[in-house]
PDB file of C-alpha atoms in Angstrom:
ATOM      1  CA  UNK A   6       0.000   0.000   0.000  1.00 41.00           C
ATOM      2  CA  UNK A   7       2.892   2.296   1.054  1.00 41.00           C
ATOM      3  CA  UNK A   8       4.402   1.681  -2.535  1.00 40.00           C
ATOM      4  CA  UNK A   9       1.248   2.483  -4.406  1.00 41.00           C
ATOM      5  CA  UNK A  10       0.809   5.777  -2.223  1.00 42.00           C
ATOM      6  CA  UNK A  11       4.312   6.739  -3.338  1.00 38.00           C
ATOM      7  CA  UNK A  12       3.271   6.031  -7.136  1.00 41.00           C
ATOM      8  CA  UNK A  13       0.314   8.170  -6.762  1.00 42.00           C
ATOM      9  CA  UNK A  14       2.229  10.845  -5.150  1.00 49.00           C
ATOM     10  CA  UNK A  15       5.029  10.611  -7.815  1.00 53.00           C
ATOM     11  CA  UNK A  16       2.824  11.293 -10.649  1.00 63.00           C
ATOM     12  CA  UNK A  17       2.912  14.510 -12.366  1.00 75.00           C
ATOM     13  CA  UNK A  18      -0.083  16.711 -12.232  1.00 77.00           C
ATOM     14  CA  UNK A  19       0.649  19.765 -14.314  1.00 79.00           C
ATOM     15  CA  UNK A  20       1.154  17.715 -17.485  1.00 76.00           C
ATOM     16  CA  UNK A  21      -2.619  15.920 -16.546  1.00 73.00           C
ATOM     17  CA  UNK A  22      -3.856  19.551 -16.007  1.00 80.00           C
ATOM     18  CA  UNK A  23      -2.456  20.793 -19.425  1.00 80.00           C
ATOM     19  CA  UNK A  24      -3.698  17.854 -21.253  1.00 76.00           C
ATOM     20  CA  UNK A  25      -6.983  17.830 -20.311  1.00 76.00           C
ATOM     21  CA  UNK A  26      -7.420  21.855 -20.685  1.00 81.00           C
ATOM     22  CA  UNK A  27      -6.158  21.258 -24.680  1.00 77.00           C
ATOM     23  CA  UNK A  28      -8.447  18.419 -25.157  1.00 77.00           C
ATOM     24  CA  UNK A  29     -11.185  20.730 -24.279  1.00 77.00           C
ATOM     25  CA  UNK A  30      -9.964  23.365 -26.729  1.00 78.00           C
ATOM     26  CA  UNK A  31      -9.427  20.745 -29.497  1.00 78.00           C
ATOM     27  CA  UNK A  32     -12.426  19.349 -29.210  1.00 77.00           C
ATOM     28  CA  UNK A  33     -14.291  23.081 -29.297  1.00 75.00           C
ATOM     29  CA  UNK A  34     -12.667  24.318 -32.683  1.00 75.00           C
ATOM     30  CA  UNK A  35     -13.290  21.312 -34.209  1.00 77.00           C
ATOM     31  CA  UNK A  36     -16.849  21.525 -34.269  1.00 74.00           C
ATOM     32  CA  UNK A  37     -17.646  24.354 -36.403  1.00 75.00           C
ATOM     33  CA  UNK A  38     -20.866  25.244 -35.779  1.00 75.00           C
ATOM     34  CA  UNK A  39     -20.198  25.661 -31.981  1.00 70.00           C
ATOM     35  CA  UNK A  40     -17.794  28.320 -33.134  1.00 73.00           C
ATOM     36  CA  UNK A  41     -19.981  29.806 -35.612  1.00 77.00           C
ATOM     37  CA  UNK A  42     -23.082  29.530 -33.043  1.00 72.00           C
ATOM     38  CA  UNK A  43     -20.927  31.387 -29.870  1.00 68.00           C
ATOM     39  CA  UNK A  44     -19.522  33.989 -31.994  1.00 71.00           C
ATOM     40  CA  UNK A  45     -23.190  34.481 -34.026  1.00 74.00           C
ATOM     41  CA  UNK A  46     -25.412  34.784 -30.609  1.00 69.00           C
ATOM     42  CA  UNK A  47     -24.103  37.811 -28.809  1.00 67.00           C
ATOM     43  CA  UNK A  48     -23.532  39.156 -32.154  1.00 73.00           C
ATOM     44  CA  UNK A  49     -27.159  38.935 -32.602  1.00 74.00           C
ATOM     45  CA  UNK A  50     -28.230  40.033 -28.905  1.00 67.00           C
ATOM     46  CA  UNK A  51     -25.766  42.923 -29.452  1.00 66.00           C
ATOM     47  CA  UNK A  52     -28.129  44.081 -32.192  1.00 70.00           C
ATOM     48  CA  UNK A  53     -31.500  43.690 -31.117  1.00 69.00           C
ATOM     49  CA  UNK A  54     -31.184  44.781 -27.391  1.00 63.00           C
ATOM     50  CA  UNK A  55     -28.590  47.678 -28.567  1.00 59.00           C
ATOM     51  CA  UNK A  56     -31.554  49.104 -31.146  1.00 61.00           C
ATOM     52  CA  UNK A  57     -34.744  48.116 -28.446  1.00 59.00           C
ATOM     53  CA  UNK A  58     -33.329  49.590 -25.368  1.00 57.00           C
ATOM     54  CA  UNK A  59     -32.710  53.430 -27.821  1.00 56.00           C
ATOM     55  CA  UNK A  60     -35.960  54.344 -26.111  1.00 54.00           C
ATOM     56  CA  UNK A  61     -34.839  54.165 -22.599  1.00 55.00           C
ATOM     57  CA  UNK A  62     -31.967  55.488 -23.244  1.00 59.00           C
ATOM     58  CA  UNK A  63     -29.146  52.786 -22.374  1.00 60.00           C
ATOM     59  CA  UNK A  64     -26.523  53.257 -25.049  1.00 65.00           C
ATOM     60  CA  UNK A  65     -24.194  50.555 -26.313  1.00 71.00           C
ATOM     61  CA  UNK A  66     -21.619  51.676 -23.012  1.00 75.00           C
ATOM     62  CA  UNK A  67     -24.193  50.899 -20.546  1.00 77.00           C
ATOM     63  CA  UNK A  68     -25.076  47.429 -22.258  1.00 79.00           C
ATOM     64  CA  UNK A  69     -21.572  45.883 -23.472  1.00 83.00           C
ATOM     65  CA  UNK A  70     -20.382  44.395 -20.494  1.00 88.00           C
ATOM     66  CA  UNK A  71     -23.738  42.856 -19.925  1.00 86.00           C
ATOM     67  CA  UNK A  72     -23.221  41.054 -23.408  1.00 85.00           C
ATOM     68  CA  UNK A  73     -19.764  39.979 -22.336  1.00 90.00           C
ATOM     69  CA  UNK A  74     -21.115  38.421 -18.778  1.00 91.00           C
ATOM     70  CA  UNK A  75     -23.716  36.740 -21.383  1.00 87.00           C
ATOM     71  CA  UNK A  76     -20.682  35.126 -23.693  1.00 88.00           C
ATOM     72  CA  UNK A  77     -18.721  34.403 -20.781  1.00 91.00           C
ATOM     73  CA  UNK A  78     -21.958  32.703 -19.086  1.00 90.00           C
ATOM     74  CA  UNK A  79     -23.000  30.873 -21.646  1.00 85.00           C
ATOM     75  CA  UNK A  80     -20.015  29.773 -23.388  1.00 86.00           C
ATOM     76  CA  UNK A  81     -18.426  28.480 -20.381  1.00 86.00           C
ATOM     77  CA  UNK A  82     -21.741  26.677 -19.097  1.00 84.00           C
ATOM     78  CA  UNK A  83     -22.164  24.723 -22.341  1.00 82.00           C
ATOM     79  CA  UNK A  84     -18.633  23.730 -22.557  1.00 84.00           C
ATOM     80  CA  UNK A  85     -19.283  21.538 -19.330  1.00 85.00           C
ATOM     81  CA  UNK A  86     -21.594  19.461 -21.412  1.00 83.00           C
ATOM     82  CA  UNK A  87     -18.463  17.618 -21.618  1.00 79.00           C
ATOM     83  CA  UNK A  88     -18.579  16.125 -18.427  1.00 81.00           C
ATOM     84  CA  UNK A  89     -21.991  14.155 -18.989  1.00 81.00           C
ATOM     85  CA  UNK A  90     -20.451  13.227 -22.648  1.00 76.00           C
ATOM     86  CA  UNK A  91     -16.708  12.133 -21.101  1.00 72.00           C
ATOM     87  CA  UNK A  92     -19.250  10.011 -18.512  1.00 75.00           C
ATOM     88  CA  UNK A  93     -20.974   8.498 -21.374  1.00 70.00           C
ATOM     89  CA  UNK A  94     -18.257   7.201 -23.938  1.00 67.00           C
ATOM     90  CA  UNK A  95     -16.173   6.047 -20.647  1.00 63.00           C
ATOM     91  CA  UNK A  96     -13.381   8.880 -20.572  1.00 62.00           C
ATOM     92  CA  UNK A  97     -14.434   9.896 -17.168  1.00 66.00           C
ATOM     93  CA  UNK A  98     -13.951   6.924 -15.628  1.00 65.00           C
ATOM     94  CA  UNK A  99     -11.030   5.664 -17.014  1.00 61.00           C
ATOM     95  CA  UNK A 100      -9.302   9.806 -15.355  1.00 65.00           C
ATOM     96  CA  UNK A 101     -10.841   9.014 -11.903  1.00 66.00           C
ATOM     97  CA  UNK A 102      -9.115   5.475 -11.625  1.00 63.00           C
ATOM     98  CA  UNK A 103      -5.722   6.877 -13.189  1.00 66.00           C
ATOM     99  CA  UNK A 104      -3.166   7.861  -9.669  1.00 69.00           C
ATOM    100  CA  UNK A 105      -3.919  11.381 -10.983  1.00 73.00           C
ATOM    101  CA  UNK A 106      -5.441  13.419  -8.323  1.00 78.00           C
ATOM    102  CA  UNK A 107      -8.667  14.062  -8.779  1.00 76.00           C
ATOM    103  CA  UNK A 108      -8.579  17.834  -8.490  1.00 79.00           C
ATOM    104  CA  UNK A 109      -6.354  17.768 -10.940  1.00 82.00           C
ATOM    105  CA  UNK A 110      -9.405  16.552 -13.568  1.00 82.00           C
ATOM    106  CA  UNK A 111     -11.591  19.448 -12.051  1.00 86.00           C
ATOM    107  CA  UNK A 112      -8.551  21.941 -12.495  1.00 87.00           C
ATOM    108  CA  UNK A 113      -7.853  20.625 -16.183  1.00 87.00           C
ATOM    109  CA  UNK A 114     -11.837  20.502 -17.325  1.00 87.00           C
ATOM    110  CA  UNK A 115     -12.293  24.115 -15.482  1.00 91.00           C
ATOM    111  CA  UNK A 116      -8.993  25.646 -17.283  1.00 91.00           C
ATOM    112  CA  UNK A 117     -10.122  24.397 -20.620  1.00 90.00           C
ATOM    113  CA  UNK A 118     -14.120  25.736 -20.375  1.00 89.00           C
ATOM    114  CA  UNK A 119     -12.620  28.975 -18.634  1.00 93.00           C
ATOM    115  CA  UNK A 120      -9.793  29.228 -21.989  1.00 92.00           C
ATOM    116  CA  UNK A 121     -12.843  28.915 -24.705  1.00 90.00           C
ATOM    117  CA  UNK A 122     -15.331  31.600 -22.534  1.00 90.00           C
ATOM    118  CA  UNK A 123     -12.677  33.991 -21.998  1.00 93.00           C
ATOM    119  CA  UNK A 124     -11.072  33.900 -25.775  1.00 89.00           C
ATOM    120  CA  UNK A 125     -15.039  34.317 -26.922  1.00 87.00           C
ATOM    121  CA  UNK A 126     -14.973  37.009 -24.737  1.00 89.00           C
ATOM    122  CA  UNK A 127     -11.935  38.677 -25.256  1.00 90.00           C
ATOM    123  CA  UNK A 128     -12.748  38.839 -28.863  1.00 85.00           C
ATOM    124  CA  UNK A 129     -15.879  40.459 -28.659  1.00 84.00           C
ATOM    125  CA  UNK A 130     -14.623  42.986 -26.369  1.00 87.00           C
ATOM    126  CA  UNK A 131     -11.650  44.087 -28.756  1.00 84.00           C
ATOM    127  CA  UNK A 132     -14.432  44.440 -31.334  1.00 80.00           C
ATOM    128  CA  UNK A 133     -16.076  46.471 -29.672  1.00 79.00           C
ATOM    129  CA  UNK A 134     -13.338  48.459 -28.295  1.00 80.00           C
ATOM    130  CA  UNK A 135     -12.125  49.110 -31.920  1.00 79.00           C
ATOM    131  CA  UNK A 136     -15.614  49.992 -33.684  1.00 75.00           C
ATOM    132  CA  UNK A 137     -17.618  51.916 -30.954  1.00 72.00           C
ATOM    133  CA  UNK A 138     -16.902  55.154 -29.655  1.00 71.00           C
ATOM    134  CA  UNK A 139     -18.628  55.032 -26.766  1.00 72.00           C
ATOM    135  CA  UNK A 140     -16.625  52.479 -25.247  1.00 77.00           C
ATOM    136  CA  UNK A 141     -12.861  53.990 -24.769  1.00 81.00           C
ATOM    137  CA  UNK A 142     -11.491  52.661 -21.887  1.00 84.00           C
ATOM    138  CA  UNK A 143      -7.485  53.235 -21.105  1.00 87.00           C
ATOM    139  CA  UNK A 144      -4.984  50.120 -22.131  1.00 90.00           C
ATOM    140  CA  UNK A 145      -4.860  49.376 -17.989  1.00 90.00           C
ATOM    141  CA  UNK A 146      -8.978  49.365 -17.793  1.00 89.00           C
ATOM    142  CA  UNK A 147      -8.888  47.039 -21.045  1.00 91.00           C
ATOM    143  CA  UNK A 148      -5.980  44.653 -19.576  1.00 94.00           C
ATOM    144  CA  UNK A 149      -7.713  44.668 -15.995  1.00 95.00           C
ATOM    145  CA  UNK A 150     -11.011  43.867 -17.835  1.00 94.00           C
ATOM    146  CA  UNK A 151      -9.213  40.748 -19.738  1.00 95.00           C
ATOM    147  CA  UNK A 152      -7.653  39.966 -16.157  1.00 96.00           C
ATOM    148  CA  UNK A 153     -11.799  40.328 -14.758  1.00 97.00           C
ATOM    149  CA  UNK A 154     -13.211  38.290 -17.700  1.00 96.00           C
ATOM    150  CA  UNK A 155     -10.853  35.269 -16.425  1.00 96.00           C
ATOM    151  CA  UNK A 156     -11.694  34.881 -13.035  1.00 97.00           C
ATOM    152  CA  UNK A 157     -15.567  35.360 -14.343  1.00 96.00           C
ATOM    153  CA  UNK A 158     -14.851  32.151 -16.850  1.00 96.00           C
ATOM    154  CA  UNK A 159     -13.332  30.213 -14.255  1.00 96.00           C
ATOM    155  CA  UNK A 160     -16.342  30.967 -11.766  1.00 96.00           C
ATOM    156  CA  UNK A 161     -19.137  30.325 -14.143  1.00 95.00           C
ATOM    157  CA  UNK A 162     -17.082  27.363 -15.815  1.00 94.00           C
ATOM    158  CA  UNK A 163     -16.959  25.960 -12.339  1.00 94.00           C
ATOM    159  CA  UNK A 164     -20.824  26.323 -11.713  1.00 93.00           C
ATOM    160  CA  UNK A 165     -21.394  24.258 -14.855  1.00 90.00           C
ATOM    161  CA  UNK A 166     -18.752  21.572 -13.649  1.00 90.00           C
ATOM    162  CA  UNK A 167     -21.354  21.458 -10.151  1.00 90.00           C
ATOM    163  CA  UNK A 168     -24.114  20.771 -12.332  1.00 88.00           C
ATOM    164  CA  UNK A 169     -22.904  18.311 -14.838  1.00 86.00           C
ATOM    165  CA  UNK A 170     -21.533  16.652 -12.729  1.00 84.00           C
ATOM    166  CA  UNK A 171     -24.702  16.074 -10.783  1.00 83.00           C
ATOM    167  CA  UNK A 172     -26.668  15.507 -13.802  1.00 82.00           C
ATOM    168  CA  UNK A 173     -27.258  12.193 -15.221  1.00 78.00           C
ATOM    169  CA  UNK A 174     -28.088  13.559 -18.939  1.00 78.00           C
ATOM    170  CA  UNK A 175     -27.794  16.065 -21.325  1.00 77.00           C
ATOM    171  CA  UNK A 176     -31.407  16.556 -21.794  1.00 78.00           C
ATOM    172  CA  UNK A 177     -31.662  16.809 -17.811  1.00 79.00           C
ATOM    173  CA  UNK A 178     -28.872  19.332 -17.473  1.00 80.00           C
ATOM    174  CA  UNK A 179     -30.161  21.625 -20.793  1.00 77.00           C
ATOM    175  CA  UNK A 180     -33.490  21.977 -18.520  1.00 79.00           C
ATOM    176  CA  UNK A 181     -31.566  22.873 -15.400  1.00 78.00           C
ATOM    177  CA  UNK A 182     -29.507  25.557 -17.682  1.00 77.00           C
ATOM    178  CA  UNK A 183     -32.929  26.984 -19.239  1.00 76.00           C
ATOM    179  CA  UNK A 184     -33.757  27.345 -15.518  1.00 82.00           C
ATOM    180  CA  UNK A 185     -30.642  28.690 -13.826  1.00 82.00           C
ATOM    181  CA  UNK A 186     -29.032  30.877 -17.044  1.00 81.00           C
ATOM    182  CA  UNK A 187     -31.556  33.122 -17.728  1.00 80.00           C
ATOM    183  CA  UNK A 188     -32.437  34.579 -14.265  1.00 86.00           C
ATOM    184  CA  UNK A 189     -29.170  34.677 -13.405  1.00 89.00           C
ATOM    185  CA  UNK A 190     -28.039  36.395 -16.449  1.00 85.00           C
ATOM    186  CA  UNK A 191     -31.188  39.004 -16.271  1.00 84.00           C
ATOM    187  CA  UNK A 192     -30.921  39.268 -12.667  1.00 87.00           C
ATOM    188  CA  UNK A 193     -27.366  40.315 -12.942  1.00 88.00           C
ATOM    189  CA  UNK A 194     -27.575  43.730 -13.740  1.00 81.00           C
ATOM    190  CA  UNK A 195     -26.178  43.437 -17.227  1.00 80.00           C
ATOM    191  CA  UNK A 196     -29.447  45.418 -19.194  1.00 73.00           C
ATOM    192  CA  UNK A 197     -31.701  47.008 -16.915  1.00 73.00           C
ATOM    193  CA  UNK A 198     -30.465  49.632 -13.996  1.00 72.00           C
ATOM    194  CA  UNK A 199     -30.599  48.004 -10.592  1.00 71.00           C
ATOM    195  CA  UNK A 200     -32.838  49.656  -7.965  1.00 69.00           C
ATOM    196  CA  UNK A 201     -31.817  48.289  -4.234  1.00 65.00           C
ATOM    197  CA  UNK A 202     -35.200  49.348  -3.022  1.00 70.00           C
ATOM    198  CA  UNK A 203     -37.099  47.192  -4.543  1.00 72.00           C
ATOM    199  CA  UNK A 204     -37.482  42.945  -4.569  1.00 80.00           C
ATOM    200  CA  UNK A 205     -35.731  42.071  -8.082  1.00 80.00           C
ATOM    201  CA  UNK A 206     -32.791  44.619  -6.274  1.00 78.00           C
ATOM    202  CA  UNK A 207     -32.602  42.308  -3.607  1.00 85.00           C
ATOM    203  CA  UNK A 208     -32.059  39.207  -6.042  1.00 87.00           C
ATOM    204  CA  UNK A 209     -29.240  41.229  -8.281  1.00 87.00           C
ATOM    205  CA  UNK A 210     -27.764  41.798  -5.222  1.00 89.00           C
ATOM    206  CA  UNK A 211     -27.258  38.425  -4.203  1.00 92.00           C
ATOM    207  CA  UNK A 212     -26.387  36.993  -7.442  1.00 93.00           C
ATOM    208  CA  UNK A 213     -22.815  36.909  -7.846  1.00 95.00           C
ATOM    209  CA  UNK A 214     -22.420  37.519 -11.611  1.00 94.00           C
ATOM    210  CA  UNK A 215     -23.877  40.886 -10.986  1.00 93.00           C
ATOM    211  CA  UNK A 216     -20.302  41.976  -9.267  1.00 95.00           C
ATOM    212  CA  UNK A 217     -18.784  40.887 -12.405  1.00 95.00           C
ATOM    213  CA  UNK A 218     -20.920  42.957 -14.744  1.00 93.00           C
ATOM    214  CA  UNK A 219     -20.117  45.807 -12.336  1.00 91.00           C
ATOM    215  CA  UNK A 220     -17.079  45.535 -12.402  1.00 94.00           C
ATOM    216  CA  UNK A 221     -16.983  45.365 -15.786  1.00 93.00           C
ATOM    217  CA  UNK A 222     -18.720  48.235 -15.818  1.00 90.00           C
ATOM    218  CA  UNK A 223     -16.281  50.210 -14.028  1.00 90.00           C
ATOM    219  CA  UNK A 224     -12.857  49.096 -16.374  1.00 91.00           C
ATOM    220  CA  UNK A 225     -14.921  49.525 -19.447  1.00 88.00           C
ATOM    221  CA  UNK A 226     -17.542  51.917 -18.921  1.00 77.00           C
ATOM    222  CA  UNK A 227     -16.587  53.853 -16.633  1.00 69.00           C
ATOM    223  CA  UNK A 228     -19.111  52.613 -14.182  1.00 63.00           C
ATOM    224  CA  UNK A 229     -21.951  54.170 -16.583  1.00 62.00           C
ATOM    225  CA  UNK A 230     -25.297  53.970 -14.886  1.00 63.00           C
ATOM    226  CA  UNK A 231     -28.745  55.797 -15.422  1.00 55.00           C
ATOM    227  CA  UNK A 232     -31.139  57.462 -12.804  1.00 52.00           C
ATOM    228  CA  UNK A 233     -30.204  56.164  -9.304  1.00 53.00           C
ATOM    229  CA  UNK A 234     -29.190  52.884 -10.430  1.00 65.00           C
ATOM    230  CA  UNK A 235     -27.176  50.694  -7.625  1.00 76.00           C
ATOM    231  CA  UNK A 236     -23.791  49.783  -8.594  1.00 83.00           C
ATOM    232  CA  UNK A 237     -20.902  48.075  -6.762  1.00 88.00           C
ATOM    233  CA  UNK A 238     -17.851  49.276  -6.069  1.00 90.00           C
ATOM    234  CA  UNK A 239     -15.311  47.734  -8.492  1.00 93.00           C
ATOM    235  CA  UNK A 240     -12.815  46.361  -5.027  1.00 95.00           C
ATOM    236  CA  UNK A 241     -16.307  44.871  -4.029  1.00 95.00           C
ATOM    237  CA  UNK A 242     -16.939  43.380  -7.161  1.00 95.00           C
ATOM    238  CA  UNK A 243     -13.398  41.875  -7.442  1.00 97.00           C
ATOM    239  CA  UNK A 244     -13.933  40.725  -4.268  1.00 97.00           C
ATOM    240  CA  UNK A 245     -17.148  38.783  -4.838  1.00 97.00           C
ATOM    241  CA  UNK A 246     -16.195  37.520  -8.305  1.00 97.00           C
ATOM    242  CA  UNK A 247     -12.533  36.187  -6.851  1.00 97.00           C
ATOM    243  CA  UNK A 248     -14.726  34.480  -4.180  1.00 97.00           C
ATOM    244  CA  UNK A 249     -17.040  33.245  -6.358  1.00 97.00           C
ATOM    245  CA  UNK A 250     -14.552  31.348  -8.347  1.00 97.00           C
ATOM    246  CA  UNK A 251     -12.944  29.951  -5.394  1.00 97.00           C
ATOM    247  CA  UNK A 252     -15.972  28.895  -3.590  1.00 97.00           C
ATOM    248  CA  UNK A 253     -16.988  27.064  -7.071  1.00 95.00           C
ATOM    249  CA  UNK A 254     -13.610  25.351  -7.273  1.00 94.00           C
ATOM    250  CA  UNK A 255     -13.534  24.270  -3.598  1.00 94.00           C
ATOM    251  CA  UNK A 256     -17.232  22.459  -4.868  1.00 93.00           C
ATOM    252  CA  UNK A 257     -15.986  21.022  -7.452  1.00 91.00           C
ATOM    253  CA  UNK A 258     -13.188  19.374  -5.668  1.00 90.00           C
ATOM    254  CA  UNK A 259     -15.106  17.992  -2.847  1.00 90.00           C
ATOM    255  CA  UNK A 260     -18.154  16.969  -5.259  1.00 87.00           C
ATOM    256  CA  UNK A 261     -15.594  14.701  -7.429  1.00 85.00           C
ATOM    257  CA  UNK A 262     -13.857  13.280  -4.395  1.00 79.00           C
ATOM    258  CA  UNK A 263     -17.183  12.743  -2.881  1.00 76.00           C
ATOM    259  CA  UNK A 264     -19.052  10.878  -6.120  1.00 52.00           C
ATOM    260  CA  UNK A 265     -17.395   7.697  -6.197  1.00 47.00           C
ATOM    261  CA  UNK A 266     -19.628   4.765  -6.904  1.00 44.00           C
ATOM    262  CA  UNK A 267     -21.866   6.647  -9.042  1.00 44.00           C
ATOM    263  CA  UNK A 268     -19.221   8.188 -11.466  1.00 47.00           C
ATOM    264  CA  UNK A 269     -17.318   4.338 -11.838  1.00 44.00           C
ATOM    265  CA  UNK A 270     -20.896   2.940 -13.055  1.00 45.00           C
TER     266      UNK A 270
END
């Protein structure tokens, strides 16, 4: 036993890490209509909210980093599909009996979904940094925003890890996205002006991807709000997003330890 502990101890977990983070990536730009399909949606959002909301009065400033919270969120939730496919063709199972530690499978699958959200993301917002006037933010706001947009892919990447994980099928976890992405998106601040007086303030308030839009906000924006809209502070919102992403992480971990029989099936 002492012998096999010593194996498992000797084995090297940044290669595991790196591996499974590229297989993630390969497997993303090989399927072409994923690409085409993340890069087409916000595109589309971009356009429809940007030429609704004229009326109100919420210019393209106020609602760009709610698009970029939307990539980020949605690119890095879908990406964990992977887990419930990995569990199905037997990949999964054959990583959790390897002597590779299993947090090094959560780190690896996390990197890899956080790498495709943030590269989405990054894109859009140099885009739109290049073509809109509205949004000029200094070089430091744009490289703090990149810095931001990371910890936000690794949080939300983490959140979809939780769920897959959890979820038996992909039809099971698509209906627990339709009822977890949306609210949390719209309840985040990123397209309507959050009021703390009032019930739906309460909910923004405690949802955590509202301190990433914020902050957001603040690096890109230049923490552009209308009326008497509530918005974070942009230490509070790093503060609450760097949590947020550890807090997920820490789940993740114990959640894969935890899940023995059940994932070996």
């Amino acid at each position: 036993m002492s012998s096999t502990t010593l194996e498992t101890r000797s084995v090297p977990v940044l290669p595991a890490i790196a591996t499974l983070a590229w297989r993630e990536l390969v497997r993303f730009f090989r399927q072409r209509t994923r690409v085409f399909g993340a890069l087409g949606q916000p595109i589309i959002f971009w356009l429809m909210f940007s030429e609704g909301f004229k009326a109100v009065d919420l210019g393209y400033a106020y609602q760009f980093p709610g698009i970029l919270a939307m990539i980020l969120l949605f690119t890095a939730i879908f990406t964990t599909i992977s887990i419930i496919e990995d569990r199905n063709e037997g990949f999964l199972q054959g990583v959790l009996v390897s002597p590779v530690p299993r947090w090094a499978m959560v780190f690896g699958k996390v990197l890899g979904g956080s790498i495709i959200a943030w590269l989405q993301a990054l894109l859009f917002m140099l885009l739109g940094w290049a073509t809109i006037s509205e949004i000029n933010p200094p070089i430091s706001g744009v490289l703090a925003a990149m810095a931001l947009m990371m910890v936000m892919a690794i949080a939300l990447t983490g959140l979809g890890f939780f769920l897959a994980w959890k979820t038996d099928s992909s039809q099971g976890y698509h209906a627990m996205m339709s009822l977890l992405l949306f609210p949390m998106w719209l309840l985040s601040g990123s397209f309507f002006p959050v009021h703390s007086d009032s019930i739906i303030g309460w909910l923004v308030m405690v949802n955590p991807l509202t301190y990433g839009v914020a902050g957001l906000r603040h690096l890109l924006a230049d923490g552009k709000t209308i009326d008497d809209g509530w918005l974070p502070s942009l230490e509070l919102s790093w503060g609450v997003t760097i949590a947020f992403a550890v807090v997920m992480l820490v789940l993740c971990t114990r959640i894969v330890e935890t899940r023995t029989q059940g994932d070996l099936k």
